[in-house]
PDB file of C-alpha atoms in Angstrom:
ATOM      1  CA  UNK A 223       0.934  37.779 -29.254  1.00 51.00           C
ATOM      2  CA  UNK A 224       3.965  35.818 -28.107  1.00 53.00           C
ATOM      3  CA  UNK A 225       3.870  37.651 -24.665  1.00 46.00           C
ATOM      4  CA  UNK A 226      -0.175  36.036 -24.268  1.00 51.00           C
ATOM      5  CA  UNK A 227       1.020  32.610 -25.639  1.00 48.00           C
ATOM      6  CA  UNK A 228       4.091  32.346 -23.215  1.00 44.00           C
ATOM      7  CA  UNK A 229       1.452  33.078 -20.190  1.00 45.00           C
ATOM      8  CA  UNK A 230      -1.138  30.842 -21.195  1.00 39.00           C
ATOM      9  CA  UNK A 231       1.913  27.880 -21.258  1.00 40.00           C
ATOM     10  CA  UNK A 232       2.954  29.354 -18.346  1.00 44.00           C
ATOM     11  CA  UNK A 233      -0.400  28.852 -16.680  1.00 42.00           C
ATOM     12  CA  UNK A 234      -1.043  25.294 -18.232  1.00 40.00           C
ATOM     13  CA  UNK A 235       2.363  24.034 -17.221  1.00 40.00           C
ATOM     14  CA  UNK A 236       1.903  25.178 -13.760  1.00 39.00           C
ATOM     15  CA  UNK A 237      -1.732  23.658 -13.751  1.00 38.00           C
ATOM     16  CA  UNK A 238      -0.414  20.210 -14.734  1.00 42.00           C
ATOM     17  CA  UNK A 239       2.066  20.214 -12.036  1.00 38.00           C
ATOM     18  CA  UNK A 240       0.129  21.418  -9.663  1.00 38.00           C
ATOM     19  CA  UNK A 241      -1.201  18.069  -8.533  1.00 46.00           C
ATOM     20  CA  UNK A 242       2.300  16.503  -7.890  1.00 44.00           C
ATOM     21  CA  UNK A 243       3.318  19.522  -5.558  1.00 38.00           C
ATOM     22  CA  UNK A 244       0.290  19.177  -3.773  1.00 42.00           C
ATOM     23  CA  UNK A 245       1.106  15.250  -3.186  1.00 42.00           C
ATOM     24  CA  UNK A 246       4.791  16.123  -2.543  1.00 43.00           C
ATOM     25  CA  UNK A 247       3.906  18.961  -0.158  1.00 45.00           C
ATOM     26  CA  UNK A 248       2.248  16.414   1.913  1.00 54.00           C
ATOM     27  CA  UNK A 249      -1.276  14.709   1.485  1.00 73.00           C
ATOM     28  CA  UNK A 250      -1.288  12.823   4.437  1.00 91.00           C
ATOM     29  CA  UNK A 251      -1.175   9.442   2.751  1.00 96.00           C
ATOM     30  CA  UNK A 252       0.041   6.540   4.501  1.00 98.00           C
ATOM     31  CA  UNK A 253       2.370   3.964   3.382  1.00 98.00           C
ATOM     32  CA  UNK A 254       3.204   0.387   4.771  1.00 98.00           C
ATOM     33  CA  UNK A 255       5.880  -2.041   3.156  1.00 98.00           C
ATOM     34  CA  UNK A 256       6.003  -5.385   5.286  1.00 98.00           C
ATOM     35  CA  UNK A 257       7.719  -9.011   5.053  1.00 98.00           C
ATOM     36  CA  UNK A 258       5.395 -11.573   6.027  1.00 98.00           C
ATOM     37  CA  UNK A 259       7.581 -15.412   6.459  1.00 98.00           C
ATOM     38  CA  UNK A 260       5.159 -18.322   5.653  1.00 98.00           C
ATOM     39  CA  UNK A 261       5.834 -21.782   7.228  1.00 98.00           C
ATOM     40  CA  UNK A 262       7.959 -24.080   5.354  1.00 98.00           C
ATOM     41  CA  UNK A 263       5.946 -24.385   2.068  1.00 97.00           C
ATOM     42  CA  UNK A 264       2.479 -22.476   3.015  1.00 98.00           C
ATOM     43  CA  UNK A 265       3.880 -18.618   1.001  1.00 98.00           C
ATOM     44  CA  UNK A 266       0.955 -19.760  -1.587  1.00 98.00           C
ATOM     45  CA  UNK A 267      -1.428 -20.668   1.158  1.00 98.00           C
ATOM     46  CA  UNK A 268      -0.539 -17.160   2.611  1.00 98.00           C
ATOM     47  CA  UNK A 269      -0.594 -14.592  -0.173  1.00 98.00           C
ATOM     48  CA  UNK A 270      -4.132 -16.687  -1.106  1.00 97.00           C
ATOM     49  CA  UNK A 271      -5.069 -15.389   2.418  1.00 97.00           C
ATOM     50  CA  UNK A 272      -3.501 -12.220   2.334  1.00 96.00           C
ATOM     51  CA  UNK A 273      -5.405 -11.332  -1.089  1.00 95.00           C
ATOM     52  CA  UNK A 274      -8.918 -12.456   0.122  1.00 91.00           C
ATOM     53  CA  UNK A 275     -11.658 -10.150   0.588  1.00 79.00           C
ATOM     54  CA  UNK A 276      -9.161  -7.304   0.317  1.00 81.00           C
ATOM     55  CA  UNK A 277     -11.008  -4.916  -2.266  1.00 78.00           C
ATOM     56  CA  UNK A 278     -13.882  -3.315   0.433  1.00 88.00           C
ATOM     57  CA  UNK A 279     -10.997  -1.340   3.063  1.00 95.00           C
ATOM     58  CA  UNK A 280     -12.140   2.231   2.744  1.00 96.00           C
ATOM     59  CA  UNK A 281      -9.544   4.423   2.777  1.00 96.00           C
ATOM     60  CA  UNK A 282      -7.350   1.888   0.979  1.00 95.00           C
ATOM     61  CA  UNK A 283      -5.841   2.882  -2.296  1.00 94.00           C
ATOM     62  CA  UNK A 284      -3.494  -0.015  -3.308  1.00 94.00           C
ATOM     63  CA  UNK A 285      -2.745  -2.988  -1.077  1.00 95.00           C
ATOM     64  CA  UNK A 286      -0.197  -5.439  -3.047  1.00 96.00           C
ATOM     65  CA  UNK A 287       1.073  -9.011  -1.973  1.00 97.00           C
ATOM     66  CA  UNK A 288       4.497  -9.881  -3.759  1.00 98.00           C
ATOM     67  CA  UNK A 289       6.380 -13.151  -3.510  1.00 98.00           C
ATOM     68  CA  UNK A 290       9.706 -12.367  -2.538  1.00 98.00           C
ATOM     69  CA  UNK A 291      12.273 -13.950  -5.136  1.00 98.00           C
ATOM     70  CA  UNK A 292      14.713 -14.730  -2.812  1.00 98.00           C
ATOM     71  CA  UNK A 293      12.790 -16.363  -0.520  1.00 98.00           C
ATOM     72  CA  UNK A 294      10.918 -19.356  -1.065  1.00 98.00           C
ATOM     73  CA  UNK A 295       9.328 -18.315   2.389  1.00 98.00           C
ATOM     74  CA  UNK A 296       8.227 -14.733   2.108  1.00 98.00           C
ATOM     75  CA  UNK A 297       6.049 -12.197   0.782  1.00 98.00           C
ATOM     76  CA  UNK A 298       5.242  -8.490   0.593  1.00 98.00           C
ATOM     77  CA  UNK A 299       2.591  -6.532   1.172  1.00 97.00           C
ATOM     78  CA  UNK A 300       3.213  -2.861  -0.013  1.00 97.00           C
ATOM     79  CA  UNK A 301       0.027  -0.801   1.394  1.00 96.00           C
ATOM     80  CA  UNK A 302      -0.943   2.938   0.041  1.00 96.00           C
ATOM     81  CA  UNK A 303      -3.831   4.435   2.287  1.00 97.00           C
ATOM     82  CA  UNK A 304      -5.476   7.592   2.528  1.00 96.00           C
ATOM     83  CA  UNK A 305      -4.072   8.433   6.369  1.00 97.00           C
ATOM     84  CA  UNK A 306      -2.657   6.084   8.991  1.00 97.00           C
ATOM     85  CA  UNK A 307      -6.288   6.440  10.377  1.00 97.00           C
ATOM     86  CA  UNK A 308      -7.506   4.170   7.780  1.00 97.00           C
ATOM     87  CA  UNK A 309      -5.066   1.667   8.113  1.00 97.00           C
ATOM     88  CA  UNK A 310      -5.406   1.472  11.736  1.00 97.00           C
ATOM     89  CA  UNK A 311      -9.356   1.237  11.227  1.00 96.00           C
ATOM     90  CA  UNK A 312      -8.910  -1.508   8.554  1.00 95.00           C
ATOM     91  CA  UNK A 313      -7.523  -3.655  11.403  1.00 95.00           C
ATOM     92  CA  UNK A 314     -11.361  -4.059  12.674  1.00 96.00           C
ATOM     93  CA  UNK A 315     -13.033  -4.945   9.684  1.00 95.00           C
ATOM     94  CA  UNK A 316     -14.574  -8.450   9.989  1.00 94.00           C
ATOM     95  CA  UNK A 317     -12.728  -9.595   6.668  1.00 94.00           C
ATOM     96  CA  UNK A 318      -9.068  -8.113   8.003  1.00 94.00           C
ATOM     97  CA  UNK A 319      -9.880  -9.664  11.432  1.00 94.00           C
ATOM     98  CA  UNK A 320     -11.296 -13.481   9.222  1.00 94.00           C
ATOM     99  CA  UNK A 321      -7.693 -13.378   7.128  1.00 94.00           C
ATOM    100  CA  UNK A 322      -5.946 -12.429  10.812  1.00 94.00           C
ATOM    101  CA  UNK A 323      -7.503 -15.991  12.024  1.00 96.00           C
ATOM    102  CA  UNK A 324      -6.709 -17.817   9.000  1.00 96.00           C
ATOM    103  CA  UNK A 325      -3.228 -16.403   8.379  1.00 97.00           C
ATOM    104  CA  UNK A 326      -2.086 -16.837  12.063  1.00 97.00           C
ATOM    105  CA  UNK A 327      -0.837 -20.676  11.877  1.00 98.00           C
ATOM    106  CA  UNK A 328       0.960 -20.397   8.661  1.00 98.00           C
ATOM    107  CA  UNK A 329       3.124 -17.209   9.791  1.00 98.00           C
ATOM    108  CA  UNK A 330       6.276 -18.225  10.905  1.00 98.00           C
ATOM    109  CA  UNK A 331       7.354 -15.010  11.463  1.00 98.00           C
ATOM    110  CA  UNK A 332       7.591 -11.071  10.093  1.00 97.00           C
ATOM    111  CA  UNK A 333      10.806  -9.475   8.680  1.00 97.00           C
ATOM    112  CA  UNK A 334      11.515  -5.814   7.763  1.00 97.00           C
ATOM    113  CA  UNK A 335       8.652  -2.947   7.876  1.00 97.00           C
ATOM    114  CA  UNK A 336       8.997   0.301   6.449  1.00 98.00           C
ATOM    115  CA  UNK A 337       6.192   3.100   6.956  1.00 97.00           C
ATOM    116  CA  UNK A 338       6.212   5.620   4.369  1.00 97.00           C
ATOM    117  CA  UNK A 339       4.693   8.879   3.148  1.00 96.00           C
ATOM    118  CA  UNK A 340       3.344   8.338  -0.702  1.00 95.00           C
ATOM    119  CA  UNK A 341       3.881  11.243  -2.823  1.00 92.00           C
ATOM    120  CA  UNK A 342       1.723   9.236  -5.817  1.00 84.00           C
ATOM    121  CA  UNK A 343       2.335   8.441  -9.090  1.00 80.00           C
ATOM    122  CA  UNK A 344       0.487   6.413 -11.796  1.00 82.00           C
ATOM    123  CA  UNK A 345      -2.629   4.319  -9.313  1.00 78.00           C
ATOM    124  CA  UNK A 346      -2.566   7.004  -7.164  1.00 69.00           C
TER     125      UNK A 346
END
């Protein structure tokens, strides 16, 4: 009896896990991590237009703007997509392209960018 009970918690444990080795095996998810550098007192201006009309990107599975802490200048946005594919495509949607236009002449510049591979965790 204990031999059956240790393989079915055997099986179950491997069955829970089985999800994260498949992520951590590689899933082909798409990460982006970027510093965006408002104009002198437009960050709130930007992140407004950064967050606009950002819920209908298919193939998007978190998209996050952050005000940096120690920068009364900055934000980051901290992109999880489904492949690099989708990210790339997101760049012609009419809404991307609208926030693009708006965003432009408030940007005072970009600092780091970091592309990475999600393995997923809770959201994802």
């Amino acid at each position: 009896m204990d031999l059956i009970r240790r393989q079915v918690m055997i099986g179950a444990a491997a069955l829970a896990v089985a999800p994260a080795v498949a992520r951590a095996q590689g899933n082909g998810m798409y990460g982006l991590i970027g510093k965006m550098l408002a104009q002198a007192g437009q960050r709130d201006a930007l992140a407004a237009i950064m967050l606009t009309n950002t819920q209908d990107m298919p193939g998007c599975l978190s998209y996050i703007v952050a005000n940096d802490p120690t920068d009364e200048n900055a934000i980051w946005i901290t992109e999880v997509w489904t492949d690099q594919a989708s990210h790339h495509a997101s760049l012609q949607l009419p809404q991307v392209q609208e926030a693009m236009r708006q965003a432009r002449p408030i940007i005072a510049g970009f600092g780091e960018r970091f592309e990475t591979q999600p393995l997923g965790d809770v959201g994802l």
